[in-house]
Amino acid sequence: MATYGKVSPFDEVEETWTQYTERLEQYFLANEVTDAKEQRAIFLSVCGSKTYALIRDLLQPKKPGDTEIKEIFKELEKHFIPTPSVIVERFKFHGRIRSVDEGIAKYVAELRRMTKHCKFGTSLDDMIRDRLVCGINNEKIQRRLLAEPELTYKKAVELSLAMESA
């Protein structure tokens, strides 16, 4: 059976852990490597000495060859892609102020992006609305938004964009 492609060692300077595992999955798929033990053996053979040493450290006292590939990947993912702290992400979000040269649409998009790990749940739109009002950095628009008795997220964005373009 022919072998398709080649998997290089993982280099965190060149690519993310997610990109590497996606490439590895494609290699397994192209070469019809479905057995988990074979996948583990291939991965441990090609991951590189630096990554292999890290795996050994993360799995102590277990050995990489005795550990399921899913567990190895889980430990590496926790290492390379740590879960952000909700309080830190909220701190960053609540401190975000629109810069003078930043358009409102871009500011709102950035606020929405920043909420990814904030766990605001059903209050997400209210939180973005409030941050828009507080961080708009334009007194005229801010006063207009504060004067609105029933200000929703949608209305805040529409008013802000209309005033910016006027």
PDB file of N, CA and C in Angstrom, residues 41-86:
ATOM      1  N   ALA A  41       1.303   5.482  17.405  1.00  0.00           N
ATOM      2  CA  ALA A  41       2.674   5.140  17.038  1.00  0.00           C
ATOM      3  C   ALA A  41       3.204   6.091  15.961  1.00  0.00           C
ATOM      4  N   ILE A  42       2.381   6.384  14.974  1.00  0.00           N
ATOM      5  CA  ILE A  42       2.797   7.314  13.915  1.00  0.00           C
ATOM      6  C   ILE A  42       3.029   8.698  14.509  1.00  0.00           C
ATOM      7  N   PHE A  43       2.074   9.170  15.292  1.00  0.00           N
ATOM      8  CA  PHE A  43       2.202  10.502  15.887  1.00  0.00           C
ATOM      9  C   PHE A  43       3.461  10.617  16.740  1.00  0.00           C
ATOM     10  N   LEU A  44       3.673   9.651  17.626  1.00  0.00           N
ATOM     11  CA  LEU A  44       4.846   9.712  18.508  1.00  0.00           C
ATOM     12  C   LEU A  44       6.149   9.612  17.723  1.00  0.00           C
ATOM     13  N   SER A  45       6.096   8.992  16.553  1.00  0.00           N
ATOM     14  CA  SER A  45       7.283   8.876  15.697  1.00  0.00           C
ATOM     15  C   SER A  45       7.604  10.159  14.952  1.00  0.00           C
ATOM     16  N   VAL A  46       6.579  10.934  14.626  1.00  0.00           N
ATOM     17  CA  VAL A  46       6.788  12.117  13.784  1.00  0.00           C
ATOM     18  C   VAL A  46       6.676  13.448  14.526  1.00  0.00           C
ATOM     19  N   CYS A  47       6.211  13.442  15.768  1.00  0.00           N
ATOM     20  CA  CYS A  47       5.917  14.706  16.462  1.00  0.00           C
ATOM     21  C   CYS A  47       7.157  15.548  16.753  1.00  0.00           C
ATOM     22  N   GLY A  48       8.335  14.937  16.769  1.00  0.00           N
ATOM     23  CA  GLY A  48       9.567  15.674  17.040  1.00  0.00           C
ATOM     24  C   GLY A  48      10.008  15.489  18.481  1.00  0.00           C
ATOM     25  N   SER A  49      11.306  15.640  18.712  1.00  0.00           N
ATOM     26  CA  SER A  49      11.876  15.377  20.040  1.00  0.00           C
ATOM     27  C   SER A  49      11.377  16.363  21.098  1.00  0.00           C
ATOM     28  N   LYS A  50      11.199  17.611  20.712  1.00  0.00           N
ATOM     29  CA  LYS A  50      10.731  18.629  21.667  1.00  0.00           C
ATOM     30  C   LYS A  50       9.304  18.314  22.129  1.00  0.00           C
ATOM     31  N   THR A  51       8.446  17.975  21.174  1.00  0.00           N
ATOM     32  CA  THR A  51       7.057  17.649  21.511  1.00  0.00           C
ATOM     33  C   THR A  51       6.994  16.337  22.275  1.00  0.00           C
ATOM     34  N   TYR A  52       7.808  15.370  21.890  1.00  0.00           N
ATOM     35  CA  TYR A  52       7.825  14.088  22.599  1.00  0.00           C
ATOM     36  C   TYR A  52       8.244  14.278  24.060  1.00  0.00           C
ATOM     37  N   ALA A  53       9.247  15.103  24.292  1.00  0.00           N
ATOM     38  CA  ALA A  53       9.685  15.387  25.662  1.00  0.00           C
ATOM     39  C   ALA A  53       8.560  16.058  26.457  1.00  0.00           C
ATOM     40  N   LEU A  54       7.849  16.968  25.809  1.00  0.00           N
ATOM     41  CA  LEU A  54       6.723  17.632  26.465  1.00  0.00           C
ATOM     42  C   LEU A  54       5.637  16.617  26.818  1.00  0.00           C
ATOM     43  N   ILE A  55       5.335  15.712  25.898  1.00  0.00           N
ATOM     44  CA  ILE A  55       4.333  14.671  26.147  1.00  0.00           C
ATOM     45  C   ILE A  55       4.737  13.844  27.361  1.00  0.00           C
ATOM     46  N   ARG A  56       6.001  13.450  27.426  1.00  0.00           N
ATOM     47  CA  ARG A  56       6.490  12.660  28.575  1.00  0.00           C
ATOM     48  C   ARG A  56       6.281  13.423  29.878  1.00  0.00           C
ATOM     49  N   ASP A  57       6.584  14.719  29.855  1.00  0.00           N
ATOM     50  CA  ASP A  57       6.421  15.539  31.062  1.00  0.00           C
ATOM     51  C   ASP A  57       4.948  15.664  31.461  1.00  0.00           C
ATOM     52  N   LEU A  58       4.094  15.883  30.482  1.00  0.00           N
ATOM     53  CA  LEU A  58       2.672  16.080  30.763  1.00  0.00           C
ATOM     54  C   LEU A  58       1.991  14.806  31.269  1.00  0.00           C
ATOM     55  N   LEU A  59       2.482  13.659  30.831  1.00  0.00           N
ATOM     56  CA  LEU A  59       1.833  12.391  31.176  1.00  0.00           C
ATOM     57  C   LEU A  59       2.411  11.701  32.412  1.00  0.00           C
ATOM     58  N   GLN A  60       3.499  12.225  32.966  1.00  0.00           N
ATOM     59  CA  GLN A  60       4.153  11.571  34.110  1.00  0.00           C
ATOM     60  C   GLN A  60       3.122  11.101  35.117  1.00  0.00           C
ATOM     61  N   PRO A  61       3.186   9.931  35.663  1.00  0.00           N
ATOM     62  CA  PRO A  61       4.216   8.908  35.506  1.00  0.00           C
ATOM     63  C   PRO A  61       3.954   7.939  34.341  1.00  0.00           C
ATOM     64  N   LYS A  62       2.876   8.142  33.604  1.00  0.00           N
ATOM     65  CA  LYS A  62       2.594   7.258  32.466  1.00  0.00           C
ATOM     66  C   LYS A  62       3.610   7.478  31.357  1.00  0.00           C
ATOM     67  N   LYS A  63       3.715   6.498  30.483  1.00  0.00           N
ATOM     68  CA  LYS A  63       4.584   6.609  29.317  1.00  0.00           C
ATOM     69  C   LYS A  63       3.716   6.872  28.090  1.00  0.00           C
ATOM     70  N   PRO A  64       4.208   7.662  27.149  1.00  0.00           N
ATOM     71  CA  PRO A  64       3.418   7.979  25.948  1.00  0.00           C
ATOM     72  C   PRO A  64       2.937   6.741  25.196  1.00  0.00           C
ATOM     73  N   GLY A  65       3.764   5.715  25.096  1.00  0.00           N
ATOM     74  CA  GLY A  65       3.391   4.505  24.367  1.00  0.00           C
ATOM     75  C   GLY A  65       2.308   3.687  25.037  1.00  0.00           C
ATOM     76  N   ASP A  66       2.032   3.977  26.309  1.00  0.00           N
ATOM     77  CA  ASP A  66       1.005   3.247  27.057  1.00  0.00           C
ATOM     78  C   ASP A  66      -0.271   4.072  27.234  1.00  0.00           C
ATOM     79  N   THR A  67      -0.310   5.236  26.622  1.00  0.00           N
ATOM     80  CA  THR A  67      -1.431   6.159  26.804  1.00  0.00           C
ATOM     81  C   THR A  67      -2.233   6.273  25.510  1.00  0.00           C
ATOM     82  N   GLU A  68      -3.544   6.299  25.641  1.00  0.00           N
ATOM     83  CA  GLU A  68      -4.415   6.445  24.464  1.00  0.00           C
ATOM     84  C   GLU A  68      -4.107   7.758  23.747  1.00  0.00           C
ATOM     85  N   ILE A  69      -4.185   7.743  22.426  1.00  0.00           N
ATOM     86  CA  ILE A  69      -3.874   8.945  21.647  1.00  0.00           C
ATOM     87  C   ILE A  69      -4.815  10.095  22.003  1.00  0.00           C
ATOM     88  N   LYS A  70      -6.074   9.787  22.300  1.00  0.00           N
ATOM     89  CA  LYS A  70      -7.024  10.851  22.665  1.00  0.00           C
ATOM     90  C   LYS A  70      -6.578  11.562  23.936  1.00  0.00           C
ATOM     91  N   GLU A  71      -6.061  10.801  24.893  1.00  0.00           N
ATOM     92  CA  GLU A  71      -5.581  11.401  26.142  1.00  0.00           C
ATOM     93  C   GLU A  71      -4.331  12.251  25.895  1.00  0.00           C
ATOM     94  N   ILE A  72      -3.453  11.777  25.029  1.00  0.00           N
ATOM     95  CA  ILE A  72      -2.248  12.540  24.687  1.00  0.00           C
ATOM     96  C   ILE A  72      -2.653  13.871  24.058  1.00  0.00           C
ATOM     97  N   PHE A  73      -3.570  13.806  23.090  1.00  0.00           N
ATOM     98  CA  PHE A  73      -4.031  15.027  22.419  1.00  0.00           C
ATOM     99  C   PHE A  73      -4.723  15.967  23.396  1.00  0.00           C
ATOM    100  N   LYS A  74      -5.488  15.409  24.331  1.00  0.00           N
ATOM    101  CA  LYS A  74      -6.191  16.226  25.328  1.00  0.00           C
ATOM    102  C   LYS A  74      -5.197  16.995  26.201  1.00  0.00           C
ATOM    103  N   GLU A  75      -4.145  16.314  26.634  1.00  0.00           N
ATOM    104  CA  GLU A  75      -3.125  16.958  27.463  1.00  0.00           C
ATOM    105  C   GLU A  75      -2.364  18.037  26.680  1.00  0.00           C
ATOM    106  N   LEU A  76      -2.047  17.738  25.423  1.00  0.00           N
ATOM    107  CA  LEU A  76      -1.343  18.726  24.596  1.00  0.00           C
ATOM    108  C   LEU A  76      -2.236  19.933  24.305  1.00  0.00           C
ATOM    109  N   GLU A  77      -3.524  19.683  24.094  1.00  0.00           N
ATOM    110  CA  GLU A  77      -4.451  20.787  23.850  1.00  0.00           C
ATOM    111  C   GLU A  77      -4.558  21.684  25.085  1.00  0.00           C
ATOM    112  N   LYS A  78      -4.627  21.095  26.270  1.00  0.00           N
ATOM    113  CA  LYS A  78      -4.661  21.902  27.503  1.00  0.00           C
ATOM    114  C   LYS A  78      -3.395  22.738  27.633  1.00  0.00           C
ATOM    115  N   HIS A  79      -2.278  22.186  27.173  1.00  0.00           N
ATOM    116  CA  HIS A  79      -1.009  22.905  27.252  1.00  0.00           C
ATOM    117  C   HIS A  79      -0.918  24.027  26.224  1.00  0.00           C
ATOM    118  N   PHE A  80      -1.239  23.724  24.975  1.00  0.00           N
ATOM    119  CA  PHE A  80      -1.061  24.695  23.892  1.00  0.00           C
ATOM    120  C   PHE A  80      -2.246  25.650  23.734  1.00  0.00           C
ATOM    121  N   ILE A  81      -3.434  25.221  24.159  1.00  0.00           N
ATOM    122  CA  ILE A  81      -4.639  26.057  24.007  1.00  0.00           C
ATOM    123  C   ILE A  81      -5.350  26.115  25.360  1.00  0.00           C
ATOM    124  N   PRO A  82      -4.762  26.798  26.331  1.00  0.00           N
ATOM    125  CA  PRO A  82      -5.389  26.844  27.660  1.00  0.00           C
ATOM    126  C   PRO A  82      -6.725  27.591  27.614  1.00  0.00           C
ATOM    127  N   THR A  83      -7.647  27.168  28.445  1.00  0.00           N
ATOM    128  CA  THR A  83      -8.947  27.824  28.531  1.00  0.00           C
ATOM    129  C   THR A  83      -8.760  29.180  29.193  1.00  0.00           C
ATOM    130  N   PRO A  84      -9.178  30.247  28.525  1.00  0.00           N
ATOM    131  CA  PRO A  84      -9.009  31.584  29.103  1.00  0.00           C
ATOM    132  C   PRO A  84      -9.854  31.765  30.367  1.00  0.00           C
ATOM    133  N   SER A  85      -9.365  32.591  31.253  1.00  0.00           N
ATOM    134  CA  SER A  85     -10.082  32.911  32.484  1.00  0.00           C
ATOM    135  C   SER A  85     -11.258  33.830  32.152  1.00  0.00           C
ATOM    136  N   VAL A  86     -12.437  33.470  32.620  1.00  0.00           N
ATOM    137  CA  VAL A  86     -13.638  34.280  32.382  1.00  0.00           C
ATOM    138  C   VAL A  86     -13.446  35.681  32.958  1.00  0.00           C
TER     139      VAL A  86
END
